[in-house]
Short mmCIF file of C-alpha atoms in Angstrom, two decimals:
data_model
loop_
_atom_site.label_atom_id
_atom_site.label_comp_id
_atom_site.label_asym_id
_atom_site.label_seq_id
_atom_site.Cartn_x
_atom_site.Cartn_y
_atom_site.Cartn_z
CA MET D 1 -19.41 17.84 -2.46
CA LEU D 2 -15.75 18.70 -2.14
CA ASN D 3 -14.21 16.00 -4.34
CA SER D 4 -15.54 13.95 -7.18
CA LEU D 5 -15.07 10.21 -7.53
CA ALA D 6 -12.83 10.85 -10.52
CA SER D 7 -10.39 12.92 -8.48
CA GLY D 8 -10.36 10.22 -5.80
CA ARG D 9 -9.59 7.58 -8.43
CA ARG D 10 -6.78 9.73 -9.84
CA LEU D 11 -5.30 10.21 -6.37
CA ALA D 12 -5.53 6.48 -5.65
CA LEU D 13 -3.80 5.66 -8.95
CA ARG D 14 -1.06 8.21 -8.31
CA LEU D 15 -0.58 6.80 -4.81
CA LEU D 16 -0.35 3.26 -6.16
CA LEU D 17 2.26 4.22 -8.76
CA TRP D 18 4.38 6.08 -6.19
CA GLN D 19 4.21 3.14 -3.79
CA LEU D 20 5.30 0.74 -6.51
CA PHE D 21 8.15 3.14 -7.30
CA ALA D 22 9.07 3.09 -3.60
CA ALA D 23 9.08 -0.73 -3.73
CA ILE D 24 11.58 -0.62 -6.57
CA VAL D 25 13.77 1.95 -4.81
CA VAL D 26 13.77 0.03 -1.51
CA GLY D 27 14.52 -3.20 -3.36
CA LEU D 28 17.44 -1.57 -5.15
CA ALA D 29 18.71 -0.04 -1.90
CA PHE D 30 18.72 -3.42 -0.16
CA SER D 31 20.28 -5.18 -3.14
CA VAL D 32 23.71 -4.30 -1.73
CA ARG D 33 22.94 -6.69 1.15
CA GLY D 34 21.87 -9.50 -1.16
CA PHE D 35 19.01 -10.88 -3.19
CA ARG D 36 16.89 -11.97 -0.21
CA TRP D 37 17.16 -8.52 1.37
CA ALA D 38 16.16 -6.84 -1.89
CA ILE D 39 13.14 -9.09 -2.32
CA ALA D 40 12.07 -8.53 1.29
CA GLY D 41 12.30 -4.75 0.97
CA ALA D 42 10.44 -4.64 -2.32
CA ALA D 43 7.79 -7.06 -1.07
CA GLY D 44 7.26 -5.05 2.12
CA ALA D 45 6.43 -1.96 0.09
CA ALA D 46 4.49 -3.91 -2.53
CA ILE D 47 2.05 -5.40 -0.03
CA VAL D 48 1.11 -1.88 1.09
CA ALA D 49 0.53 -0.95 -2.55
CA VAL D 50 -1.62 -4.05 -3.08
CA GLY D 51 -3.60 -3.32 0.08
CA ASN D 52 -4.23 0.27 -0.97
CA ALA D 53 -5.19 -0.88 -4.47
CA LEU D 54 -7.78 -3.25 -3.01
CA LEU D 55 -9.10 -0.51 -0.73
CA SER D 56 -9.43 2.00 -3.55
CA THR D 57 -11.00 -0.57 -5.87
CA ARG D 58 -13.56 -1.39 -3.19
CA LEU D 59 -14.16 2.25 -2.27
CA PHE D 60 -14.55 3.66 -5.77
CA SER D 61 -16.40 0.68 -7.26
CA GLN D 62 -19.84 2.23 -7.56
CA VAL D 63 -21.92 5.24 -6.67
CA GLY D 64 -24.34 4.94 -3.79
CA GLY D 65 -25.53 6.61 -0.67
CA ALA D 66 -23.46 7.68 2.30
CA GLY D 67 -24.19 4.51 4.24
CA MET D 68 -23.07 2.36 1.34
CA ALA D 69 -19.91 4.43 0.92
CA LEU D 70 -19.09 4.01 4.61
CA TRP D 71 -19.67 0.27 4.38
CA ARG D 72 -17.37 0.02 1.34
CA LEU D 73 -14.72 2.06 3.18
CA LEU D 74 -14.86 -0.16 6.26
CA THR D 75 -14.76 -3.42 4.33
CA GLY D 76 -11.98 -2.05 2.12
CA MET D 77 -9.92 -1.07 5.18
CA ALA D 78 -10.44 -4.52 6.70
CA LEU D 79 -9.36 -6.14 3.43
CA LYS D 80 -6.31 -3.85 3.26
CA TRP D 81 -5.15 -4.80 6.74
CA VAL D 82 -5.72 -8.50 6.13
CA VAL D 83 -3.50 -8.24 3.05
CA ILE D 84 -0.79 -6.24 4.84
CA VAL D 85 -0.64 -8.37 7.99
CA GLY D 86 -0.93 -11.60 6.00
CA GLY D 87 1.75 -10.43 3.60
CA LEU D 88 4.15 -9.55 6.40
CA ILE D 89 3.56 -12.90 8.07
CA THR D 90 4.18 -14.64 4.76
CA ILE D 91 7.35 -12.64 4.07
CA MET D 92 8.87 -13.12 7.50
CA PHE D 93 7.72 -16.56 8.60
CA GLN D 94 6.94 -18.60 5.50
CA PHE D 95 9.71 -17.33 3.22
CA LYS D 96 12.03 -16.41 6.14
CA LEU D 97 13.14 -13.17 4.51
CA PRO D 98 14.88 -10.47 6.59
CA PRO D 99 12.30 -8.62 8.71
CA LEU D 100 14.27 -5.37 8.79
CA ALA D 101 14.08 -5.03 5.01
CA ALA D 102 10.37 -5.92 4.91
CA ILE D 103 9.48 -3.43 7.62
CA THR D 104 11.63 -0.75 5.97
CA GLY D 105 9.72 -1.29 2.73
CA LEU D 106 6.44 -1.07 4.63
CA VAL D 107 7.48 2.20 6.29
CA ALA D 108 8.69 3.64 2.97
CA ALA D 109 5.37 2.86 1.29
CA TYR D 110 3.44 4.44 4.15
CA ALA D 111 5.67 7.51 3.97
CA ILE D 112 4.62 7.81 0.32
CA ASN D 113 1.03 7.40 1.49
CA LEU D 114 1.38 10.33 3.88
CA LEU D 115 3.10 12.49 1.28
CA ALA D 116 0.47 11.76 -1.35
CA PHE D 117 -2.30 13.04 0.86
CA ARG D 118 -0.23 16.01 2.00
CA PHE D 119 0.57 17.25 -1.51
CA LYS D 120 -2.49 16.56 -3.64
CA GLY D 121 -0.95 18.55 -6.35
#
């Protein structure tokens, strides 16, 4: 076994905190354009953080065999994408917030995701 569940949980928590930090930074960056832009940018990054939190909660919930771990990973990924796509639809179509800010927040949170797995630290 290369990694323990505890190290995976620590990495997931660190990723979540960095993504929430990215949501704050993107929200502050778009605040020069107005309140709606700031909310859209922060919400775009926050839905990625929520999706990853649900995935990691599902994935690291219990110890089991390899088949059970794969099943938890697949259902967690499906849940993550439902949250992200549903959140983007809600941000852009229900609340009619600026799509550029929401997508920028989404990209910023995923950039943090890539960096977190690149530098495990």
